[in-house]
Short mmCIF file of C-alpha atoms and ligand atoms in Angstrom, two decimals:
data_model
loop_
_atom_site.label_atom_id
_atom_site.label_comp_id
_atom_site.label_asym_id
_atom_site.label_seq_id
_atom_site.Cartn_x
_atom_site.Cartn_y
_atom_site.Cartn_z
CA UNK K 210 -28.43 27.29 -24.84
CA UNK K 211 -26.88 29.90 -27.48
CA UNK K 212 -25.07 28.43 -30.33
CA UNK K 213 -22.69 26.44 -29.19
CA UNK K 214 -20.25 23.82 -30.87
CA UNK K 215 -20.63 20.71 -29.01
CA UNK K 216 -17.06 18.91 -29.85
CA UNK K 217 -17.41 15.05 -29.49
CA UNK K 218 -16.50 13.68 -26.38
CA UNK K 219 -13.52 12.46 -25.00
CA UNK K 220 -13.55 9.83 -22.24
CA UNK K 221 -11.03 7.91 -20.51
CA UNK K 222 -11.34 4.10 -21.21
CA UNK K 223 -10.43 2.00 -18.88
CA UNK K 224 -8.67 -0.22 -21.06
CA UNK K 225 -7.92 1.64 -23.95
CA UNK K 226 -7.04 5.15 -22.59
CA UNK K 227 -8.08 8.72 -23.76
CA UNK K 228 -10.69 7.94 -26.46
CA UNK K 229 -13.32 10.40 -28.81
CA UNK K 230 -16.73 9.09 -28.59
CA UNK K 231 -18.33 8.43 -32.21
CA UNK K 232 -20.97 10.64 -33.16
CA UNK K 233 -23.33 7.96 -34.50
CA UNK K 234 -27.29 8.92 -34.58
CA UNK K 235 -27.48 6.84 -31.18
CA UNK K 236 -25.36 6.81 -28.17
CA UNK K 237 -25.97 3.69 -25.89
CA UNK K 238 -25.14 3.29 -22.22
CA UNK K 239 -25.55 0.69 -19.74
CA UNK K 240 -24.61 1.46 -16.30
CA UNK K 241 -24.79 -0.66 -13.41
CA UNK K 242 -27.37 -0.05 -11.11
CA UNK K 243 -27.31 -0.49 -6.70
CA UNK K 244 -27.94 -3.41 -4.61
CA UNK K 245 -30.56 -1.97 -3.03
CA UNK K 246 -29.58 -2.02 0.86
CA UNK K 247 -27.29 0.88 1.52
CA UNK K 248 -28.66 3.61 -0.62
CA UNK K 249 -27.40 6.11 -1.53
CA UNK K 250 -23.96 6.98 0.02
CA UNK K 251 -21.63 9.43 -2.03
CA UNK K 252 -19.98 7.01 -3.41
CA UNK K 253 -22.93 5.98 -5.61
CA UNK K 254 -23.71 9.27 -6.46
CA UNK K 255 -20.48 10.53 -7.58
CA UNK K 256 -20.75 7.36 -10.41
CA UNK K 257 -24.36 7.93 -11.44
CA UNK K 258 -23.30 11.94 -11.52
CA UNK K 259 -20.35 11.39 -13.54
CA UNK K 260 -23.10 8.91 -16.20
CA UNK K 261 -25.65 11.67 -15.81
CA UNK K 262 -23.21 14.41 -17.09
CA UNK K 263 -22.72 12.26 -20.13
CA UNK K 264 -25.99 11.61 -20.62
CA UNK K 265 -26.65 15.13 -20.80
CA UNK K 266 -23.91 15.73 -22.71
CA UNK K 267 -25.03 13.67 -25.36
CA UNK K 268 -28.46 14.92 -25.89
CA UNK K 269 -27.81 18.24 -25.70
CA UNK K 270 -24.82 17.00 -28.73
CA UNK K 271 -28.42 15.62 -30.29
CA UNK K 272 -28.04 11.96 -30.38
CA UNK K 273 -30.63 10.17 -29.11
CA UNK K 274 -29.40 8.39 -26.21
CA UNK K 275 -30.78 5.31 -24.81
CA UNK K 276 -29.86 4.57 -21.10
CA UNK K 277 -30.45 1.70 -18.95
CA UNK K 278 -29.75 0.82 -15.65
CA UNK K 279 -30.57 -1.84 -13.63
CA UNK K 280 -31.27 -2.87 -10.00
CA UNK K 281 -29.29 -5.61 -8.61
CA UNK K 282 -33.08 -6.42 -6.50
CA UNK K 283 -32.09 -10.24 -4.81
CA UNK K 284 -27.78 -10.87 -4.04
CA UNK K 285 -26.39 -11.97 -1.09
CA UNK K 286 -25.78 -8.59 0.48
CA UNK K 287 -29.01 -7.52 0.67
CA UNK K 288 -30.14 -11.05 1.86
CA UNK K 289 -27.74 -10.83 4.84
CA UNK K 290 -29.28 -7.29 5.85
CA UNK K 291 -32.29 -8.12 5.67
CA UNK K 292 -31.49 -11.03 7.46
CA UNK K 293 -29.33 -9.17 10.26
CA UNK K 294 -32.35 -6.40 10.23
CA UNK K 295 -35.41 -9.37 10.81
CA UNK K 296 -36.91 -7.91 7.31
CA UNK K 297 -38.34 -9.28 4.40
CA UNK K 298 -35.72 -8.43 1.51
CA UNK K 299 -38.07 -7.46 -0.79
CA UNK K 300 -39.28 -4.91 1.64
CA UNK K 301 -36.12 -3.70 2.21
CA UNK K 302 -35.79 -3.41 -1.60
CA UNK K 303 -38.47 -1.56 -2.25
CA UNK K 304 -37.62 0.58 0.51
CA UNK K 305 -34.30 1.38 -0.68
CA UNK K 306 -35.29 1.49 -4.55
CA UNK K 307 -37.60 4.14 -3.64
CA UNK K 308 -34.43 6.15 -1.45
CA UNK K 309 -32.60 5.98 -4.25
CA UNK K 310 -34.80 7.31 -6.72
CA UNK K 311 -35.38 10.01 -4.56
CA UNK K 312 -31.96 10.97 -3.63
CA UNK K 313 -31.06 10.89 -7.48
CA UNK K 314 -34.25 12.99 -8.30
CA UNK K 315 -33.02 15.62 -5.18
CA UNK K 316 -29.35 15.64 -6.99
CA UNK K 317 -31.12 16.25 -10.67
CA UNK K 318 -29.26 13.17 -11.78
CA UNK K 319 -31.81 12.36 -14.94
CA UNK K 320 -33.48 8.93 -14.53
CA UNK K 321 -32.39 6.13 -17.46
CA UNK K 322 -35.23 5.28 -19.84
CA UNK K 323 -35.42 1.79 -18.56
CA UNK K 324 -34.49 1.22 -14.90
CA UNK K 325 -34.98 -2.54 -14.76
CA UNK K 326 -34.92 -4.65 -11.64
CA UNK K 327 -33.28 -8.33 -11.81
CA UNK K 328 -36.43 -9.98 -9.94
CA UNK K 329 -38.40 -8.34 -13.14
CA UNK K 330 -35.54 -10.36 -15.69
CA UNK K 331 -35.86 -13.57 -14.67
CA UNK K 332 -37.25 -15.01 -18.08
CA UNK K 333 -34.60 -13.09 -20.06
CA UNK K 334 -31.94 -14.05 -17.93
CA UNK K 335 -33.05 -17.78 -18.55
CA UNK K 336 -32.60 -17.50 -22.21
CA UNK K 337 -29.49 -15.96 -21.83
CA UNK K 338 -27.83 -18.70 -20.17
CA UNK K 339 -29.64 -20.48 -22.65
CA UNK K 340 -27.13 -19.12 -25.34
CA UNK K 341 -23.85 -19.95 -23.17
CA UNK K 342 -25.39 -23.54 -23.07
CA UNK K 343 -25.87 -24.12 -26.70
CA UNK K 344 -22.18 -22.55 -27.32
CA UNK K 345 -20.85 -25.07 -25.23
CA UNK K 346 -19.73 -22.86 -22.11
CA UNK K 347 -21.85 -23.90 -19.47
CA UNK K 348 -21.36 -26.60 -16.61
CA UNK K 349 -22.85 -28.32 -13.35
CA UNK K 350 -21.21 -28.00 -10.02
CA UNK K 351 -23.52 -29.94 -8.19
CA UNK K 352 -26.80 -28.05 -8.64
CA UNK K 353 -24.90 -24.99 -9.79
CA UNK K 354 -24.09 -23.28 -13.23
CA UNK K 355 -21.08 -21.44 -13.92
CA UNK K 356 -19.36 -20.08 -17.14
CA UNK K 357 -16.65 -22.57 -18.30
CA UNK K 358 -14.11 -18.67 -19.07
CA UNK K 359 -11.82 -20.57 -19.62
CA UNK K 360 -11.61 -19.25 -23.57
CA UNK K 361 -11.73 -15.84 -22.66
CA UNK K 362 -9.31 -14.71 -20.45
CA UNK K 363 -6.64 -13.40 -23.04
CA UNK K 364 -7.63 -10.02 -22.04
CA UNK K 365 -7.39 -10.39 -18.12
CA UNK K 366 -6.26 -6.95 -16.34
CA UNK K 367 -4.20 -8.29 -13.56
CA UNK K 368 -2.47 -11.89 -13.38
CA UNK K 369 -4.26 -14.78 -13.40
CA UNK K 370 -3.14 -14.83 -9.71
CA UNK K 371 -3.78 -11.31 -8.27
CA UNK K 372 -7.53 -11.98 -10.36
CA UNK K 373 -8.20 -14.73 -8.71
CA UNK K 374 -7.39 -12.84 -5.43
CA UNK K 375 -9.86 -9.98 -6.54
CA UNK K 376 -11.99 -12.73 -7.91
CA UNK K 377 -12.53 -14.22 -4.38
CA UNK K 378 -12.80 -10.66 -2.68
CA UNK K 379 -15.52 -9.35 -4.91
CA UNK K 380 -18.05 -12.32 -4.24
CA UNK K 381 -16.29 -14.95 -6.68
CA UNK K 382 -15.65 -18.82 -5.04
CA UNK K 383 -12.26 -19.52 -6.96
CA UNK K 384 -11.52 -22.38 -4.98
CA UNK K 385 -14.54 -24.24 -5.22
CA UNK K 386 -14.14 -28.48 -5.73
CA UNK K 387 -15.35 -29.19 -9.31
CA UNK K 388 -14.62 -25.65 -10.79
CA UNK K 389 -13.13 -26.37 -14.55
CA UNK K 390 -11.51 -22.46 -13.90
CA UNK K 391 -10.91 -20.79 -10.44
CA UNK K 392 -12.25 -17.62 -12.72
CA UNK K 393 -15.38 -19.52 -14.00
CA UNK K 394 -18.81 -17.11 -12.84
CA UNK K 395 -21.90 -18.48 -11.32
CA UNK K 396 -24.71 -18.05 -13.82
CA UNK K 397 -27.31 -20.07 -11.87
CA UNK K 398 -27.50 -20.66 -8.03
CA UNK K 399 -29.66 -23.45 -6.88
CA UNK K 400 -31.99 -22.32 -4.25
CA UNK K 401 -30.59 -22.17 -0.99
CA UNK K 402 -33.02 -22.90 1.63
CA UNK K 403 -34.66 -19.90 2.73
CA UNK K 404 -33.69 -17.75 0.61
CA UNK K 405 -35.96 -16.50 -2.59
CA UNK K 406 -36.25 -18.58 -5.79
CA UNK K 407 -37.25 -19.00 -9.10
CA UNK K 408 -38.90 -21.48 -10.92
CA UNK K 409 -36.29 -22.05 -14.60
CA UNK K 410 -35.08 -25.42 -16.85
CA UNK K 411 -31.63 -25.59 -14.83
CA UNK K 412 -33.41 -25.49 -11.45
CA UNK K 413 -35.48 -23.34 -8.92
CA UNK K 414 -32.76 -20.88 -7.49
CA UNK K 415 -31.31 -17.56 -8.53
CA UNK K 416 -28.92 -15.84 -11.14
CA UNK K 417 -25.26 -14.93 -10.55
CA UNK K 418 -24.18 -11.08 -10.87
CA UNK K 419 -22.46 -10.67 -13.89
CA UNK K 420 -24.91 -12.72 -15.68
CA UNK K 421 -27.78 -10.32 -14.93
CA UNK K 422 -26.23 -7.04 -16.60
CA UNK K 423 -25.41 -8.95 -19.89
CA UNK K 424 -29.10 -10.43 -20.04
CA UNK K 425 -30.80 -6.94 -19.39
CA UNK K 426 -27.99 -4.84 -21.14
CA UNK K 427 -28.77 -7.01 -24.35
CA UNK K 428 -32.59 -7.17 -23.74
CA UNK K 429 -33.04 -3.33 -23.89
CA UNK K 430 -30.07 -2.10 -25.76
CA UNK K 431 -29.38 -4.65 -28.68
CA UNK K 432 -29.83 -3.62 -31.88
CA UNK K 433 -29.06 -7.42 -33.65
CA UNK K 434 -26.30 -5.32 -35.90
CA UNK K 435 -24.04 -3.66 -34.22
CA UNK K 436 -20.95 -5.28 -32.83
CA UNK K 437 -20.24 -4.08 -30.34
CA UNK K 438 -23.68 -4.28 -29.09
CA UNK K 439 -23.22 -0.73 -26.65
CA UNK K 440 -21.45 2.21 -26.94
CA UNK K 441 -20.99 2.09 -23.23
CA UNK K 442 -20.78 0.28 -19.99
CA UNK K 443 -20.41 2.44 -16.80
CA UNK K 444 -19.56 2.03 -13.28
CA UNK K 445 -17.71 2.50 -10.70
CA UNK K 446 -13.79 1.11 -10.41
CA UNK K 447 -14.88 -1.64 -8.33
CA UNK K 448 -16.57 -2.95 -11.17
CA UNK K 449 -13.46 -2.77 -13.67
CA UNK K 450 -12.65 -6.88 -12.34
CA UNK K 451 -14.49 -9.48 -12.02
CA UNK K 452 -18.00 -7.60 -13.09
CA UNK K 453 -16.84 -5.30 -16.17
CA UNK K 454 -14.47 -7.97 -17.52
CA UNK K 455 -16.94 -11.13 -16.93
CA UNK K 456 -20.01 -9.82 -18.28
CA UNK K 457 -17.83 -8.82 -21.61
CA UNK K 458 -16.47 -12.59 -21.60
CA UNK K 459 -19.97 -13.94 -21.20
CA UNK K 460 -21.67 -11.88 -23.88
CA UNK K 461 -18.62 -13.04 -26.31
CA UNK K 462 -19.55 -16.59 -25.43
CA UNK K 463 -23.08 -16.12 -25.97
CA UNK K 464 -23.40 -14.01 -28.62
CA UNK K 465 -19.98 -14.29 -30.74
CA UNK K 466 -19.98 -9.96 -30.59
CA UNK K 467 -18.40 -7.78 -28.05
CA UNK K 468 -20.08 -6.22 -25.37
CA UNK K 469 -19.39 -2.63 -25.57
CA UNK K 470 -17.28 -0.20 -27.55
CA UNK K 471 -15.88 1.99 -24.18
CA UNK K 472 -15.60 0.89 -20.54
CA UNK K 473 -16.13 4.21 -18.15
CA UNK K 474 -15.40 3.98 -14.51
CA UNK K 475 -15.73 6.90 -12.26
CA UNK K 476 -13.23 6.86 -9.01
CA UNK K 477 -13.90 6.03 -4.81
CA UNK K 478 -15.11 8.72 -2.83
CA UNK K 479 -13.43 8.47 0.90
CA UNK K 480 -14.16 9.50 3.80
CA UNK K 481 -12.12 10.09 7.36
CA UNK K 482 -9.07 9.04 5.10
CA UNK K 483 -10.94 5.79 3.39
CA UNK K 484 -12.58 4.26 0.70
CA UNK K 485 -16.28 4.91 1.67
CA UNK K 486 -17.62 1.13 1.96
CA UNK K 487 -20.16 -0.66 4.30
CA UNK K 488 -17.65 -2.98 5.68
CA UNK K 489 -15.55 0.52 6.71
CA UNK K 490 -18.81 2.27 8.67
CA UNK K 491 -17.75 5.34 6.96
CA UNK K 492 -20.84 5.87 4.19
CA UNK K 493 -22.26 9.49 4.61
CA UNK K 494 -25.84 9.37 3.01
CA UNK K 495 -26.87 12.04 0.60
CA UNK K 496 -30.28 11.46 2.22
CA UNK K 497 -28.56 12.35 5.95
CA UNK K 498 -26.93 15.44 4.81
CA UNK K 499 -30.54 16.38 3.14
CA UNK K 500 -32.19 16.23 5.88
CA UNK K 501 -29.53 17.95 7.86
CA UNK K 502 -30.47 21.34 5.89
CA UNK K 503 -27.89 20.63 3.67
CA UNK K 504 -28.69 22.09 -0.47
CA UNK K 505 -29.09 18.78 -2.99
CA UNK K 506 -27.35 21.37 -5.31
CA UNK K 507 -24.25 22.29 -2.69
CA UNK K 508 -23.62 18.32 -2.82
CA UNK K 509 -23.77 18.23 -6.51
CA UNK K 510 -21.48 20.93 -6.61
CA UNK K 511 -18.69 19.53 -3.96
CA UNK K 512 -19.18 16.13 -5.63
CA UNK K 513 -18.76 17.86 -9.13
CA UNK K 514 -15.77 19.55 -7.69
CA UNK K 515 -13.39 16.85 -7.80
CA UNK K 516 -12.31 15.11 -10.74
CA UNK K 517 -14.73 12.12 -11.97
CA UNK K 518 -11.85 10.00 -12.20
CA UNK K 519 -9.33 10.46 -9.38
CA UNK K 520 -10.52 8.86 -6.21
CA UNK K 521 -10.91 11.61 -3.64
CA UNK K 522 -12.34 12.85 -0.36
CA UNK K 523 -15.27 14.34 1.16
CA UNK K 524 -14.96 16.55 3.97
CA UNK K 525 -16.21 19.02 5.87
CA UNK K 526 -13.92 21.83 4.47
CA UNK K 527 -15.06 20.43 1.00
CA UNK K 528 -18.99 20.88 1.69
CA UNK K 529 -18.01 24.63 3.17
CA UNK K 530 -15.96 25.68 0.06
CA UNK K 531 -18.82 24.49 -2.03
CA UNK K 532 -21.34 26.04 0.14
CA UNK K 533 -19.71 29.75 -0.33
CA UNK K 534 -19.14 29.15 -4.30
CA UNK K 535 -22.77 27.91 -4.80
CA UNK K 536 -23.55 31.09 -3.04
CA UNK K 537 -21.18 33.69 -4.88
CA UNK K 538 -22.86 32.02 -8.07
CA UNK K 539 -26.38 32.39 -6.92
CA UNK K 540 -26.29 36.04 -5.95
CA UNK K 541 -24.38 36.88 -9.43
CA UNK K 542 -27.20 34.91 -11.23
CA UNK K 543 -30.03 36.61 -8.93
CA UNK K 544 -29.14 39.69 -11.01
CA UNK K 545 -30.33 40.94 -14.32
CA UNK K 546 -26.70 42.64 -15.47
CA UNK K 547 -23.23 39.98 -15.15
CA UNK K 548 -20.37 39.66 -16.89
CA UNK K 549 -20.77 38.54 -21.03
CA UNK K 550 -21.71 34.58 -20.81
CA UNK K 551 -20.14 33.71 -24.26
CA UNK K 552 -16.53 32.60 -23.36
CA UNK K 553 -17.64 31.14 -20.32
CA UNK K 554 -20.23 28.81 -21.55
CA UNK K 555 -17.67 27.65 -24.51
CA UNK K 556 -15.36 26.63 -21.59
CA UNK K 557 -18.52 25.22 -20.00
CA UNK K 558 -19.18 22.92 -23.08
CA UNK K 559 -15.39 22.03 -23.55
CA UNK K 560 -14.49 21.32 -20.38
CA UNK K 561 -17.21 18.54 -19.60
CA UNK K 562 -16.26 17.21 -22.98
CA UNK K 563 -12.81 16.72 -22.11
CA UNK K 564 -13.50 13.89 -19.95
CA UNK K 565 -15.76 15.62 -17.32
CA UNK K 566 -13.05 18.38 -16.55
CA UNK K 567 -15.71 19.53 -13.97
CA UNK K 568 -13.59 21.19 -11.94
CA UNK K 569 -11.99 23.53 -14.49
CA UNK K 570 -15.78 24.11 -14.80
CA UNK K 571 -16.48 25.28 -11.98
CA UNK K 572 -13.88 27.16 -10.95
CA UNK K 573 -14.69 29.34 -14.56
CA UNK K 574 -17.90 29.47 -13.36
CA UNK K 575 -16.91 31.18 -9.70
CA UNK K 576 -14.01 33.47 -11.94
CA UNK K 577 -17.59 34.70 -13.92
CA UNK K 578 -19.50 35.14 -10.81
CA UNK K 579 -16.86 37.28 -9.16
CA UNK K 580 -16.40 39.10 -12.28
CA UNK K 581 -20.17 39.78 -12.86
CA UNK K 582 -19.82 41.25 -8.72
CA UNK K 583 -17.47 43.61 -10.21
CA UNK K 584 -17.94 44.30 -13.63
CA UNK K 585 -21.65 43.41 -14.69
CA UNK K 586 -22.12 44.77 -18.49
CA UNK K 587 -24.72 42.36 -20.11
CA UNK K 588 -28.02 41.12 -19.26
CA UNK K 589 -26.98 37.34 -20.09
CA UNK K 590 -27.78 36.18 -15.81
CA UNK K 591 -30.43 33.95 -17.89
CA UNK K 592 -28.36 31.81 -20.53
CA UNK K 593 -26.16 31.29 -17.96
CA UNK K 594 -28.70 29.51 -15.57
CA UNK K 595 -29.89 27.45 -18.50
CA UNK K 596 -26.91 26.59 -19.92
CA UNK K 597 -25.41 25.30 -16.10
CA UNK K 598 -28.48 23.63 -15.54
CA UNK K 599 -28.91 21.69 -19.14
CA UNK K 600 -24.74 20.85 -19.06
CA UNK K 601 -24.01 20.26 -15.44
CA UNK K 602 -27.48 19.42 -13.93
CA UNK K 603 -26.73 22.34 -11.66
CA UNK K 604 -30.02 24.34 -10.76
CA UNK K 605 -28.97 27.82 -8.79
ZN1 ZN O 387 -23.58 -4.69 -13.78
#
């Protein structure tokens, strides 16, 4: 890329608003990773598109970034599919895992450093819930564990009631008998029969979800000084409550630091007028549309065309615009003479650092391309194609 100045970069917190990023030496980011069973709708790769564009961001701002995500391998959803479908889970794991990663590498969304499965985490995750029991904040329900969160719910982002409502929809059991806290997590699941296990000191079972992010967040990303332990923690907004918020409360137990320093969600993509979701039937698979002829890049590009943030649509008008403007941009990069690249890569750089304005981007980027159709002057076609691909992943 010519010299550019890469400004620091602003992000939307969830809790704390419009917020710079710091430009320490080292930029760290834990995103959650799939349940491997319905990969990989548009949904999930709008949010790991949105974390990719920051993680290029970043390096190209030369801090060393270190990146993990992980791969929620054994939960109850992909038990009941595999269930439903007669498979063994961890074939139907694998399976997906391998989907995924291929969908992601067909998108150019760049793979974390460490992409760490849960079934892999087992011993971590043991001496995790090791440190919530020497604190003081762990309990038995029957052969169960859960997080007495009691302490920690100061910061709740709804009522206690309405969480407790989203708490029960998102996999929680608030109204289980011998619960200290309708809010208190599972940390340890005692094997159900049939169902995989694991040999540990509090039993032969399973972990609970939020538990498993903390363990492997802290594992691969703790320093031992820095509190908060991650610059970091991405997902999408059906994360923000119980996941985000529980897995903050349990490393505060735990540990006695916070979790992260910024919590990043990126929006819902819908489809036929809803939230795109399994229990809807309306998931459109990036691997579907691939093999339907249609361009990894074109999907990129309609995905890149809405705002990160603002949950949105995908439609067949949507892939069509995006078809023609990947297109117009193609055959103005095809030639040798275009319009001067200077300005526009400046508004390139600034407008994915203010909070992933992508589509600002990309509509200067089809304003250049039918400028360089009329007016080509400079024989710059190159540093554009580099500096699209490096910033916005975007090969053409
Ligand atoms: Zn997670």
């Amino acid at each position: 890329m010519p010299e550019v100045v890469f400004p620091k970069m602003r992000l939307k917190d969830t809790n704390q608003g419009m917020c710079d990023l710091e430009n320490g030496k080292e930029f760290r980011m834990y995103v959650c990773g799939i349940t491997p069973y319905d990969s990989t709708h548009l949904g999930h790769a709008a949010t790991y598109l949105a974390f990719d564009l920051i993680n290029r961001y970043q390096r190209l701002s030369n801090l060393k970034v270190s990146f993990v995500e992980n791969i929620t391998d054994v939960d109850d959803p992909l038990l009941e599919r595999a269930n439903r479908d007669n498979q063994d889970w961890s074939v139907l794991a694998n399976s997906q895992i391998e989907l995924f990663q291929s969908d992601m590498a067909a998108l150019r969304i760049l793979p974390p450093e460490q992409f760490i499965k849960v079934t892999d985490s087992m011993q971590l995750i043991e001496s995790f819930i090791d440190r919530l029991d020497e604190n003081g904040f762990l309990y038995k329900v029957d052969s169960d564990l859960y997080f007495s969160a009691e302490k920690f719910l100061e910061d709740l982002p709804f009522s206690v009631d309405d969480s407790i409502k989203i708490f029960s929809e998102r996999g929680g059991d608030p109204t289980r008998v011998g619960k200290k806290h309708p809010l208190d997590p599972l940390v340890w699941s005692a094997n159900v029969a049939g169902e995989p296990g694991w040999d540990s000191k509090y039993g032969y079972g399973r972990p609970g979800w939020h538990i498993e992010c903390t363990a492997i967040a802290c594992e691969y990303l703790d320093n031992e000084k820095s509190d908060p332990i991650i610059d970091l923690q991405g997902g999408g907004s059906d994360l923000i409550f119980p996941h985000h918020f529980m897995s903050s409360q349990i490393v505060k137990a735990a540990l006695g630091r916070d979790f992260a320093t910024h919590y990043v969600h990126a929006a819902m993509i819908g489809f036929g007028g809803e939230k795109m979701s399994k229990s809807k039937g309306n998931l459109v698979f990036v691997s579907t549309l691939i093999k339907d002829g249609v361009d990894p890049m074109v999907i990129r590009w309609g995905l890149l065309s809405g705002h990160f943030q603002v949950d949105r649509e995908w439609n067949v008008d949507l892939l069509k615009t995006a078809q023609s403007e990947v297109a117009l941009v193609r055959s103005s990069l095809s030639r040798s003479d275009v319009s001067p690249s200077d300005l526009l890569i400046k508004d390139l750089v600034n407008a994915v650092a203010d909070n992933l304005d992508t589509p600002f981007a990309l509509k200067r980027l089809v304003e250049w391309a039918q400028d360089s159709h009329v007016n080509p002057s400079v024989n710059e076609s190159g540093l554009v194609s580099r500096a699209i691909d490096s910033l916005l992943g975007l090969a053409l």
